[in-house]
PDB file of C-alpha atoms in Angstrom:
ATOM      1  CA  MET A 758     -76.824  63.501 -17.905  1.00  0.00           C
ATOM      2  CA  PHE A 759     -77.962  66.987 -19.001  1.00  0.00           C
ATOM      3  CA  SER A 760     -75.306  67.014 -21.718  1.00  0.00           C
ATOM      4  CA  ARG A 761     -76.687  63.773 -23.132  1.00  0.00           C
ATOM      5  CA  ILE A 762     -80.279  65.073 -23.017  1.00  0.00           C
ATOM      6  CA  PHE A 763     -79.210  68.216 -24.846  1.00  0.00           C
ATOM      7  CA  SER A 764     -77.362  66.109 -27.416  1.00  0.00           C
ATOM      8  CA  TYR A 765     -80.458  64.003 -28.016  1.00  0.00           C
ATOM      9  CA  ILE A 766     -82.680  67.055 -28.490  1.00  0.00           C
ATOM     10  CA  ASN A 767     -80.125  68.442 -30.931  1.00  0.00           C
ATOM     11  CA  PHE A 768     -80.074  65.066 -32.724  1.00  0.00           C
ATOM     12  CA  LEU A 769     -83.869  65.031 -33.060  1.00  0.00           C
ATOM     13  CA  SER A 770     -83.907  68.544 -34.492  1.00  0.00           C
ATOM     14  CA  LYS A 771     -81.365  67.619 -37.197  1.00  0.00           C
ATOM     15  CA  SER A 772     -82.211  63.999 -37.944  1.00  0.00           C
ATOM     16  CA  LYS A 773     -84.210  62.756 -40.886  1.00  0.00           C
ATOM     17  CA  ASN A 774     -85.518  59.552 -42.411  1.00  0.00           C
ATOM     18  CA  GLN A 775     -85.048  58.396 -46.009  1.00  0.00           C
ATOM     19  CA  HIS A 776     -86.766  61.502 -47.375  1.00  0.00           C
ATOM     20  CA  GLY A 777     -84.231  64.065 -48.491  1.00  0.00           C
ATOM     21  CA  VAL A 778     -81.402  61.502 -48.721  1.00  0.00           C
ATOM     22  CA  HIS A 779     -80.060  61.808 -52.262  1.00  0.00           C
ATOM     23  CA  SER A 780     -77.267  59.247 -52.028  1.00  0.00           C
ATOM     24  CA  PRO A 781     -78.565  55.992 -53.608  1.00  0.00           C
ATOM     25  CA  PHE A 782     -76.145  54.003 -51.400  1.00  0.00           C
ATOM     26  CA  VAL A 783     -77.460  55.521 -48.178  1.00  0.00           C
ATOM     27  CA  PHE A 784     -81.089  55.610 -49.369  1.00  0.00           C
ATOM     28  CA  ASN A 785     -81.019  51.869 -50.085  1.00  0.00           C
ATOM     29  CA  LEU A 786     -79.351  51.150 -46.757  1.00  0.00           C
ATOM     30  CA  ILE A 787     -82.051  53.071 -44.909  1.00  0.00           C
ATOM     31  CA  THR A 788     -85.053  51.686 -46.778  1.00  0.00           C
ATOM     32  CA  GLN A 789     -83.897  48.095 -47.293  1.00  0.00           C
ATOM     33  CA  CYS A 790     -82.058  47.567 -44.013  1.00  0.00           C
ATOM     34  CA  PHE A 791     -82.669  50.176 -41.294  1.00  0.00           C
ATOM     35  CA  TYR A 792     -86.425  50.330 -41.872  1.00  0.00           C
ATOM     36  CA  ASP A 793     -86.950  46.686 -42.733  1.00  0.00           C
ATOM     37  CA  LYS A 794     -89.936  45.724 -40.526  1.00  0.00           C
ATOM     38  CA  HIS A 795     -90.109  42.083 -41.588  1.00  0.00           C
ATOM     39  CA  THR A 796     -89.707  39.590 -38.783  1.00  0.00           C
ATOM     40  CA  LYS A 797     -86.637  37.410 -39.233  1.00  0.00           C
ATOM     41  CA  PRO A 798     -86.743  33.770 -38.043  1.00  0.00           C
ATOM     42  CA  ASP A 799     -83.381  34.257 -36.282  1.00  0.00           C
ATOM     43  CA  TYR A 800     -84.799  37.070 -34.135  1.00  0.00           C
ATOM     44  CA  SER A 801     -86.255  34.321 -31.919  1.00  0.00           C
ATOM     45  CA  ILE A 802     -82.747  32.969 -31.258  1.00  0.00           C
ATOM     46  CA  LEU A 803     -81.520  36.429 -30.293  1.00  0.00           C
ATOM     47  CA  ASN A 804     -84.539  36.843 -28.035  1.00  0.00           C
ATOM     48  CA  ASN A 805     -83.942  33.502 -26.316  1.00  0.00           C
ATOM     49  CA  TYR A 806     -80.268  34.404 -25.825  1.00  0.00           C
ATOM     50  CA  ARG A 807     -81.386  37.633 -24.147  1.00  0.00           C
ATOM     51  CA  LYS A 808     -83.999  35.896 -21.971  1.00  0.00           C
ATOM     52  CA  ASP A 809     -81.388  33.423 -20.757  1.00  0.00           C
ATOM     53  CA  LEU A 810     -79.167  36.274 -19.575  1.00  0.00           C
ATOM     54  CA  LEU A 811     -82.045  38.225 -18.031  1.00  0.00           C
ATOM     55  CA  SER A 812     -83.033  35.196 -15.968  1.00  0.00           C
ATOM     56  CA  ASN A 813     -79.469  34.615 -14.709  1.00  0.00           C
ATOM     57  CA  LYS A 814     -79.249  35.945 -11.158  1.00  0.00           C
ATOM     58  CA  LYS A 815     -75.620  34.882 -10.594  1.00  0.00           C
ATOM     59  CA  GLU A 816     -73.192  37.639  -9.570  1.00  0.00           C
ATOM     60  CA  ILE A 817     -69.800  38.155 -11.179  1.00  0.00           C
ATOM     61  CA  SER A 818     -66.979  40.579 -10.486  1.00  0.00           C
ATOM     62  CA  VAL A 819     -66.578  42.877 -13.477  1.00  0.00           C
ATOM     63  CA  SER A 820     -63.247  44.503 -14.338  1.00  0.00           C
ATOM     64  CA  ASP A 821     -63.737  47.961 -15.922  1.00  0.00           C
ATOM     65  CA  PHE A 822     -60.765  49.097 -18.008  1.00  0.00           C
ATOM     66  CA  GLY A 823     -62.462  52.012 -19.761  1.00  0.00           C
ATOM     67  CA  ALA A 824     -64.606  54.995 -18.849  1.00  0.00           C
ATOM     68  CA  GLY A 825     -66.517  53.025 -16.221  1.00  0.00           C
ATOM     69  CA  SER A 826     -70.242  52.621 -15.765  1.00  0.00           C
ATOM     70  CA  LYS A 827     -72.930  55.271 -15.338  1.00  0.00           C
ATOM     71  CA  ILE A 828     -75.298  52.570 -14.007  1.00  0.00           C
ATOM     72  CA  PHE A 829     -73.338  50.405 -11.592  1.00  0.00           C
ATOM     73  CA  SER A 830     -71.590  51.637  -8.448  1.00  0.00           C
ATOM     74  CA  SER A 831     -69.958  48.292  -7.643  1.00  0.00           C
ATOM     75  CA  ASN A 832     -67.910  45.842  -9.676  1.00  0.00           C
ATOM     76  CA  LEU A 833     -69.949  42.967  -8.215  1.00  0.00           C
ATOM     77  CA  ARG A 834     -72.909  42.723 -10.577  1.00  0.00           C
ATOM     78  CA  LYS A 835     -75.732  40.343 -11.407  1.00  0.00           C
ATOM     79  CA  ILE A 836     -75.558  38.942 -14.927  1.00  0.00           C
ATOM     80  CA  ALA A 837     -79.232  39.791 -15.431  1.00  0.00           C
ATOM     81  CA  LYS A 838     -78.632  43.445 -14.573  1.00  0.00           C
ATOM     82  CA  ILE A 839     -75.609  43.655 -16.877  1.00  0.00           C
ATOM     83  CA  ALA A 840     -77.740  42.295 -19.707  1.00  0.00           C
ATOM     84  CA  LYS A 841     -80.553  44.728 -18.909  1.00  0.00           C
ATOM     85  CA  HIS A 842     -78.554  47.907 -18.423  1.00  0.00           C
ATOM     86  CA  ALA A 843     -75.235  47.448 -20.209  1.00  0.00           C
ATOM     87  CA  GLY A 844     -76.067  45.134 -23.076  1.00  0.00           C
ATOM     88  CA  ILE A 845     -77.266  46.122 -26.527  1.00  0.00           C
ATOM     89  CA  SER A 846     -81.042  46.653 -26.630  1.00  0.00           C
ATOM     90  CA  LYS A 847     -83.396  44.287 -28.439  1.00  0.00           C
ATOM     91  CA  LYS A 848     -84.124  46.909 -31.098  1.00  0.00           C
ATOM     92  CA  ARG A 849     -80.461  47.684 -31.759  1.00  0.00           C
ATOM     93  CA  GLY A 850     -79.525  44.025 -31.628  1.00  0.00           C
ATOM     94  CA  GLU A 851     -81.979  43.348 -34.435  1.00  0.00           C
ATOM     95  CA  LEU A 852     -80.692  46.370 -36.381  1.00  0.00           C
ATOM     96  CA  LEU A 853     -77.122  45.095 -35.999  1.00  0.00           C
ATOM     97  CA  PHE A 854     -78.308  41.707 -37.269  1.00  0.00           C
ATOM     98  CA  ARG A 855     -79.879  43.346 -40.348  1.00  0.00           C
ATOM     99  CA  ILE A 856     -76.787  45.444 -41.073  1.00  0.00           C
ATOM    100  CA  VAL A 857     -74.591  42.335 -41.035  1.00  0.00           C
ATOM    101  CA  GLN A 858     -77.047  40.460 -43.267  1.00  0.00           C
ATOM    102  CA  TYR A 859     -77.198  43.432 -45.631  1.00  0.00           C
ATOM    103  CA  PHE A 860     -73.435  43.807 -46.093  1.00  0.00           C
ATOM    104  CA  GLN A 861     -72.449  40.120 -45.734  1.00  0.00           C
ATOM    105  CA  PRO A 862     -68.972  40.568 -44.173  1.00  0.00           C
ATOM    106  CA  LYS A 863     -66.597  37.637 -44.230  1.00  0.00           C
ATOM    107  CA  ASN A 864     -64.120  38.850 -41.626  1.00  0.00           C
ATOM    108  CA  THR A 865     -65.345  40.772 -38.574  1.00  0.00           C
ATOM    109  CA  LEU A 866     -63.861  42.258 -35.418  1.00  0.00           C
ATOM    110  CA  GLU A 867     -65.781  43.274 -32.319  1.00  0.00           C
ATOM    111  CA  VAL A 868     -64.124  45.246 -29.536  1.00  0.00           C
ATOM    112  CA  GLY A 869     -66.171  44.786 -26.354  1.00  0.00           C
ATOM    113  CA  THR A 870     -67.893  41.396 -26.083  1.00  0.00           C
ATOM    114  CA  SER A 871     -69.523  41.919 -22.696  1.00  0.00           C
ATOM    115  CA  LEU A 872     -72.119  39.082 -22.365  1.00  0.00           C
ATOM    116  CA  GLY A 873     -72.215  38.536 -26.118  1.00  0.00           C
ATOM    117  CA  LEU A 874     -75.567  40.080 -27.016  1.00  0.00           C
ATOM    118  CA  SER A 875     -74.168  42.037 -29.949  1.00  0.00           C
ATOM    119  CA  THR A 876     -71.752  39.199 -30.741  1.00  0.00           C
ATOM    120  CA  SER A 877     -74.655  36.797 -31.137  1.00  0.00           C
ATOM    121  CA  ALA A 878     -76.424  39.188 -33.539  1.00  0.00           C
ATOM    122  CA  ILE A 879     -73.294  39.443 -35.711  1.00  0.00           C
ATOM    123  CA  SER A 880     -72.582  35.719 -35.538  1.00  0.00           C
ATOM    124  CA  ILE A 881     -76.099  34.502 -36.339  1.00  0.00           C
ATOM    125  CA  ALA A 882     -76.646  37.038 -39.139  1.00  0.00           C
ATOM    126  CA  LYS A 883     -73.856  35.436 -41.187  1.00  0.00           C
ATOM    127  CA  LYS A 884     -72.822  32.045 -39.917  1.00  0.00           C
ATOM    128  CA  ASP A 885     -69.793  31.724 -42.237  1.00  0.00           C
ATOM    129  CA  ASN A 886     -68.465  35.076 -41.083  1.00  0.00           C
ATOM    130  CA  THR A 887     -65.180  34.748 -39.163  1.00  0.00           C
ATOM    131  CA  LEU A 888     -65.753  36.801 -36.001  1.00  0.00           C
ATOM    132  CA  ILE A 889     -63.057  37.799 -33.525  1.00  0.00           C
ATOM    133  CA  THR A 890     -64.385  39.430 -30.363  1.00  0.00           C
ATOM    134  CA  LEU A 891     -62.278  41.119 -27.648  1.00  0.00           C
ATOM    135  CA  GLU A 892     -63.289  41.329 -23.999  1.00  0.00           C
ATOM    136  CA  GLY A 893     -61.306  42.855 -21.168  1.00  0.00           C
ATOM    137  CA  CYS A 894     -63.009  41.120 -18.241  1.00  0.00           C
ATOM    138  CA  ASN A 895     -62.304  37.418 -17.679  1.00  0.00           C
ATOM    139  CA  GLN A 896     -65.551  36.680 -15.821  1.00  0.00           C
ATOM    140  CA  THR A 897     -67.742  38.477 -18.359  1.00  0.00           C
ATOM    141  CA  ALA A 898     -65.967  36.677 -21.199  1.00  0.00           C
ATOM    142  CA  GLY A 899     -66.523  33.394 -19.354  1.00  0.00           C
ATOM    143  CA  VAL A 900     -70.288  33.941 -19.340  1.00  0.00           C
ATOM    144  CA  ALA A 901     -70.242  34.855 -23.014  1.00  0.00           C
ATOM    145  CA  LYS A 902     -68.250  31.755 -23.972  1.00  0.00           C
ATOM    146  CA  LYS A 903     -70.749  29.485 -22.196  1.00  0.00           C
ATOM    147  CA  MET A 904     -73.592  31.233 -24.051  1.00  0.00           C
ATOM    148  CA  PHE A 905     -71.842  30.886 -27.406  1.00  0.00           C
ATOM    149  CA  HIS A 906     -71.386  27.169 -26.752  1.00  0.00           C
ATOM    150  CA  LYS A 907     -75.031  26.736 -25.702  1.00  0.00           C
ATOM    151  CA  TYR A 908     -76.298  28.477 -28.852  1.00  0.00           C
ATOM    152  CA  GLY A 909     -73.839  26.826 -31.204  1.00  0.00           C
ATOM    153  CA  LEU A 910     -72.071  29.969 -32.310  1.00  0.00           C
ATOM    154  CA  GLN A 911     -69.066  28.246 -33.837  1.00  0.00           C
ATOM    155  CA  ASN A 912     -67.749  31.179 -35.880  1.00  0.00           C
ATOM    156  CA  VAL A 913     -66.768  33.227 -32.805  1.00  0.00           C
ATOM    157  CA  LYS A 914     -63.254  33.460 -31.366  1.00  0.00           C
ATOM    158  CA  VAL A 915     -63.034  35.221 -27.982  1.00  0.00           C
ATOM    159  CA  ILE A 916     -59.789  36.919 -26.984  1.00  0.00           C
ATOM    160  CA  THR A 917     -59.614  38.094 -23.367  1.00  0.00           C
ATOM    161  CA  GLY A 918     -57.344  40.755 -21.941  1.00  0.00           C
ATOM    162  CA  ASN A 919     -56.654  44.473 -21.822  1.00  0.00           C
ATOM    163  CA  PHE A 920     -57.558  46.054 -25.166  1.00  0.00           C
ATOM    164  CA  ASN A 921     -54.260  47.952 -25.174  1.00  0.00           C
ATOM    165  CA  LEU A 922     -52.588  44.570 -25.663  1.00  0.00           C
ATOM    166  CA  THR A 923     -55.173  42.469 -27.491  1.00  0.00           C
ATOM    167  CA  TYR A 924     -56.420  45.015 -30.025  1.00  0.00           C
ATOM    168  CA  PRO A 925     -53.038  45.708 -31.761  1.00  0.00           C
ATOM    169  CA  LYS A 926     -52.432  41.974 -32.030  1.00  0.00           C
ATOM    170  CA  ALA A 927     -55.909  41.300 -33.417  1.00  0.00           C
ATOM    171  CA  ILE A 928     -55.620  43.817 -36.254  1.00  0.00           C
ATOM    172  CA  LYS A 929     -51.982  43.115 -37.141  1.00  0.00           C
ATOM    173  CA  ASN A 930     -51.737  41.868 -40.737  1.00  0.00           C
ATOM    174  CA  GLU A 931     -55.549  41.501 -40.880  1.00  0.00           C
ATOM    175  CA  ILE A 932     -58.122  43.099 -43.167  1.00  0.00           C
ATOM    176  CA  PHE A 933     -61.662  43.353 -41.825  1.00  0.00           C
ATOM    177  CA  ASP A 934     -64.918  43.911 -43.694  1.00  0.00           C
ATOM    178  CA  PHE A 935     -66.775  44.938 -40.548  1.00  0.00           C
ATOM    179  CA  ILE A 936     -65.598  46.326 -37.188  1.00  0.00           C
ATOM    180  CA  TYR A 937     -67.875  47.031 -34.238  1.00  0.00           C
ATOM    181  CA  PHE A 938     -66.423  49.107 -31.389  1.00  0.00           C
ATOM    182  CA  ASP A 939     -68.202  48.894 -28.041  1.00  0.00           C
ATOM    183  CA  GLY A 940     -65.279  49.010 -25.697  1.00  0.00           C
ATOM    184  CA  ASN A 941     -63.525  51.854 -23.911  1.00  0.00           C
ATOM    185  CA  HIS A 942     -65.816  54.899 -24.312  1.00  0.00           C
ATOM    186  CA  THR A 943     -63.179  57.585 -23.946  1.00  0.00           C
ATOM    187  CA  LYS A 944     -61.977  60.028 -26.588  1.00  0.00           C
ATOM    188  CA  GLU A 945     -58.392  58.829 -26.374  1.00  0.00           C
ATOM    189  CA  ALA A 946     -59.279  55.146 -26.724  1.00  0.00           C
ATOM    190  CA  THR A 947     -61.854  55.705 -29.461  1.00  0.00           C
ATOM    191  CA  LEU A 948     -59.454  57.721 -31.613  1.00  0.00           C
ATOM    192  CA  SER A 949     -56.736  55.160 -31.002  1.00  0.00           C
ATOM    193  CA  TYR A 950     -59.068  52.405 -32.194  1.00  0.00           C
ATOM    194  CA  PHE A 951     -59.956  54.405 -35.265  1.00  0.00           C
ATOM    195  CA  TYR A 952     -56.457  55.422 -36.378  1.00  0.00           C
ATOM    196  CA  ASN A 953     -55.068  51.938 -35.759  1.00  0.00           C
ATOM    197  CA  CYS A 954     -57.820  50.237 -37.748  1.00  0.00           C
ATOM    198  CA  LEU A 955     -57.142  52.285 -40.891  1.00  0.00           C
ATOM    199  CA  ASN A 956     -54.506  49.806 -42.035  1.00  0.00           C
ATOM    200  CA  SER A 957     -56.968  46.946 -41.515  1.00  0.00           C
ATOM    201  CA  ILE A 958     -59.893  48.158 -43.632  1.00  0.00           C
ATOM    202  CA  HIS A 959     -60.629  48.333 -47.355  1.00  0.00           C
ATOM    203  CA  ASN A 960     -62.806  50.457 -49.597  1.00  0.00           C
ATOM    204  CA  ASP A 961     -66.024  48.627 -48.648  1.00  0.00           C
ATOM    205  CA  SER A 962     -65.360  48.089 -44.953  1.00  0.00           C
ATOM    206  CA  ILE A 963     -67.937  49.254 -42.401  1.00  0.00           C
ATOM    207  CA  VAL A 964     -66.930  50.507 -38.972  1.00  0.00           C
ATOM    208  CA  ILE A 965     -69.448  51.187 -36.185  1.00  0.00           C
ATOM    209  CA  PHE A 966     -68.687  53.135 -33.013  1.00  0.00           C
ATOM    210  CA  ASP A 967     -71.122  52.683 -30.128  1.00  0.00           C
ATOM    211  CA  ASP A 968     -72.177  55.514 -27.774  1.00  0.00           C
ATOM    212  CA  ILE A 969     -70.852  58.449 -29.846  1.00  0.00           C
ATOM    213  CA  HIS A 970     -72.934  60.838 -27.717  1.00  0.00           C
ATOM    214  CA  TRP A 971     -72.029  59.171 -24.397  1.00  0.00           C
ATOM    215  CA  SER A 972     -70.026  62.243 -23.363  1.00  0.00           C
ATOM    216  CA  ARG A 973     -68.653  65.470 -24.784  1.00  0.00           C
ATOM    217  CA  GLU A 974     -65.332  63.688 -25.208  1.00  0.00           C
ATOM    218  CA  MET A 975     -66.960  60.996 -27.328  1.00  0.00           C
ATOM    219  CA  GLU A 976     -68.682  63.659 -29.442  1.00  0.00           C
ATOM    220  CA  GLU A 977     -65.302  65.292 -29.999  1.00  0.00           C
ATOM    221  CA  ALA A 978     -63.864  61.943 -31.071  1.00  0.00           C
ATOM    222  CA  TRP A 979     -66.797  61.384 -33.447  1.00  0.00           C
ATOM    223  CA  LYS A 980     -66.261  64.824 -35.013  1.00  0.00           C
ATOM    224  CA  GLU A 981     -62.588  64.058 -35.641  1.00  0.00           C
ATOM    225  CA  ILE A 982     -63.464  60.690 -37.186  1.00  0.00           C
ATOM    226  CA  LYS A 983     -66.033  62.281 -39.522  1.00  0.00           C
ATOM    227  CA  ASN A 984     -63.500  64.825 -40.735  1.00  0.00           C
ATOM    228  CA  HIS A 985     -60.751  62.327 -41.491  1.00  0.00           C
ATOM    229  CA  LYS A 986     -59.682  62.340 -45.130  1.00  0.00           C
ATOM    230  CA  LYS A 987     -60.222  58.568 -45.559  1.00  0.00           C
ATOM    231  CA  VAL A 988     -63.818  58.765 -44.345  1.00  0.00           C
ATOM    232  CA  THR A 989     -66.369  59.520 -47.041  1.00  0.00           C
ATOM    233  CA  VAL A 990     -69.798  58.736 -45.583  1.00  0.00           C
ATOM    234  CA  THR A 991     -70.949  58.692 -41.975  1.00  0.00           C
ATOM    235  CA  ILE A 992     -74.345  57.993 -40.433  1.00  0.00           C
ATOM    236  CA  ASP A 993     -75.165  59.227 -36.927  1.00  0.00           C
ATOM    237  CA  THR A 994     -78.082  57.235 -35.394  1.00  0.00           C
ATOM    238  CA  PHE A 995     -77.435  58.892 -32.014  1.00  0.00           C
ATOM    239  CA  GLN A 996     -76.426  55.582 -30.402  1.00  0.00           C
ATOM    240  CA  TRP A 997     -74.064  54.631 -33.214  1.00  0.00           C
ATOM    241  CA  GLY A 998     -71.671  56.334 -35.566  1.00  0.00           C
ATOM    242  CA  ILE A 999     -71.409  54.313 -38.782  1.00  0.00           C
ATOM    243  CA  VAL A1000     -68.385  54.951 -40.974  1.00  0.00           C
ATOM    244  CA  PHE A1001     -67.753  54.145 -44.651  1.00  0.00           C
ATOM    245  CA  PHE A1002     -64.590  54.590 -46.706  1.00  0.00           C
ATOM    246  CA  ARG A1003     -66.021  54.255 -50.239  1.00  0.00           C
ATOM    247  CA  LYS A1004     -63.834  56.347 -52.525  1.00  0.00           C
ATOM    248  CA  GLU A1005     -66.588  56.491 -55.148  1.00  0.00           C
ATOM    249  CA  GLN A1006     -68.844  58.360 -52.698  1.00  0.00           C
ATOM    250  CA  VAL A1007     -68.999  62.120 -52.256  1.00  0.00           C
ATOM    251  CA  LYS A1008     -68.134  63.036 -48.644  1.00  0.00           C
ATOM    252  CA  GLU A1009     -71.427  63.396 -46.765  1.00  0.00           C
ATOM    253  CA  HIS A1010     -72.606  63.105 -43.180  1.00  0.00           C
ATOM    254  CA  PHE A1011     -76.127  61.904 -42.359  1.00  0.00           C
ATOM    255  CA  ILE A1012     -78.130  62.057 -39.153  1.00  0.00           C
ATOM    256  CA  ILE A1013     -80.783  59.350 -39.342  1.00  0.00           C
ATOM    257  CA  ARG A1014     -83.590  58.299 -37.010  1.00  0.00           C
ATOM    258  CA  VAL A1015     -83.847  54.549 -36.617  1.00  0.00           C
TER     259      VAL A1015
END
């Protein structure tokens, strides 16, 4: 807990907004996407999806394959509480929606479906985007599938099982425009995800890692990712680490408040 607080204070002291950002690519991303305050009609769908989950008092047994939860002490959890404490926030869900709309990916991979809050943002932002999402827990995936059906998210394919098995199969012989990692928040798993995805990305691919300041281990993983020779631009929003591989860009690392 104290480590995370210290990390956030350090983040605030180093972070900036669009002022002082000299990269046109990053400046446009910040001003036209990150800081876009216009209300989108599809935000109401995302909000209704969230309200549905927050009103669901049913309990499910959750299988944790990763670093575990800092919120829950038991694997028996109410769907509403999972949505409230473990799902993507409303603000970040809308930001994820805007990022997908901004870059218009055609082939997307998500690692860590949970109840599908982030999945719905990605799916609705570009309805002709082919989206594969991986979830380790059968019961959690079951809830997400029902929600996808209810909201007509027809571009989503859910694959359930241990990421150690499903992730290598999902990326084999595939090239993705956009990858969102919100799965096993350990250093070992995060670096494994990163190194294995390098054969499945192209010059304009975007990769987002969730919870890069979740622990010291995750911060170490993020540092290694930033320093990799294929990575040219990174953006640290505290919650997310956003990675770009654009060869035409000078290698730069940005810490941005959103």
